[in-house]
């Protein structure tokens, strides 16, 4: 956590535990950092220089894996999931927490996925909804459409079928400023969705060895293009302008220029280190920071000699 103070930089260790996901946002002249531990969402706020590490500990229903910030509704979406394979043999409902009763977990339950919605203003839980226990949701994204001058928002969630190599993409319509959700449809995909990102009303799905371009239709996702990447495990993706950054868990960073009108990507850079990527942060257009499974913190920079010609080409 870095805060400018006069001409110095103050550093503080947030936690010694493993962070599942981390995001930052600002509102009401406050800077906020939200991060997820196993069963806890922690909000760190910078109120002023004297007290800039005020923290709010918010319990969550199960293991948190992803955070989405939605500033138009001033909400946080926290995706959580949990598998109960180990507990099934010696299941005693009374010995578990009250959460088991809320989520209706029993001896037949294989796993559960929860999307918890929290208010940015007071960090209270507005609502939550529970998904099908036969598949586990592991990534999510927001997409907005403007129809008749009215903003319509959708929550896109990727899920995998347990013990299978395929999954589904769920499309939820968001109502009442994030307090209500309605499932529009789910679309089957042949691969396990690992990551999602949206660009110009299109959804890009990262899977094992493939990138899938899809468009949200009225009744199903429409297939546009499929691109193969050898031996890839696309765990995270980011888009900045026309630059497409892929976090390949097996091989490291892959940098490309994206031409969404043609559903085309042109790779021009690759990292030689940085496997097991968990998070990507863009420090600027050419500087990329990653953290990996082993606790490493690595900064990469694309040289101007490569970056400028790429931007002018194509």
CSV table of N, CA and C in Angstrom, one decimal, residues 11 47 58 91 107 110 127 218 234 244 255 265:
chain,number,residue,atom,x,y,z
A,11,UNK,N,5.3,2.8,3.1
A,11,UNK,CA,4.9,1.5,2.7
A,11,UNK,C,4.4,0.7,4.0
A,47,UNK,N,-8.5,8.0,4.5
A,47,UNK,CA,-9.4,9.2,4.8
A,47,UNK,C,-8.7,10.5,4.8
A,58,UNK,N,-15.0,-7.4,6.4
A,58,UNK,CA,-16.4,-7.9,6.0
A,58,UNK,C,-16.4,-9.4,5.8
A,91,UNK,N,-20.0,-35.5,7.2
A,91,UNK,CA,-20.8,-34.2,7.2
A,91,UNK,C,-21.7,-34.2,8.4
A,107,UNK,N,-25.4,-32.9,2.6
A,107,UNK,CA,-24.4,-34.0,2.3
A,107,UNK,C,-24.2,-34.2,0.8
A,110,UNK,N,-22.0,-30.7,-3.8
A,110,UNK,CA,-20.6,-30.9,-4.2
A,110,UNK,C,-19.9,-29.5,-4.1
A,127,UNK,N,-27.2,-7.5,-1.4
A,127,UNK,CA,-27.8,-8.8,-1.7
A,127,UNK,C,-26.8,-9.8,-2.1
A,218,UNK,N,-29.5,-12.1,-28.2
A,218,UNK,CA,-30.8,-12.0,-27.4
A,218,UNK,C,-31.0,-13.3,-26.7
A,234,UNK,N,-4.9,-19.5,-19.9
A,234,UNK,CA,-5.1,-18.0,-19.9
A,234,UNK,C,-5.9,-17.6,-18.7
A,244,UNK,N,-3.8,-5.6,-26.0
A,244,UNK,CA,-4.4,-6.8,-25.3
A,244,UNK,C,-3.3,-7.5,-24.6
A,255,UNK,N,1.8,-10.1,-25.1
A,255,UNK,CA,1.3,-8.8,-25.4
A,255,UNK,C,1.0,-8.7,-26.9
A,265,UNK,N,-5.9,-10.5,-33.3
A,265,UNK,CA,-4.9,-10.1,-32.4
A,265,UNK,C,-3.5,-10.4,-33.0
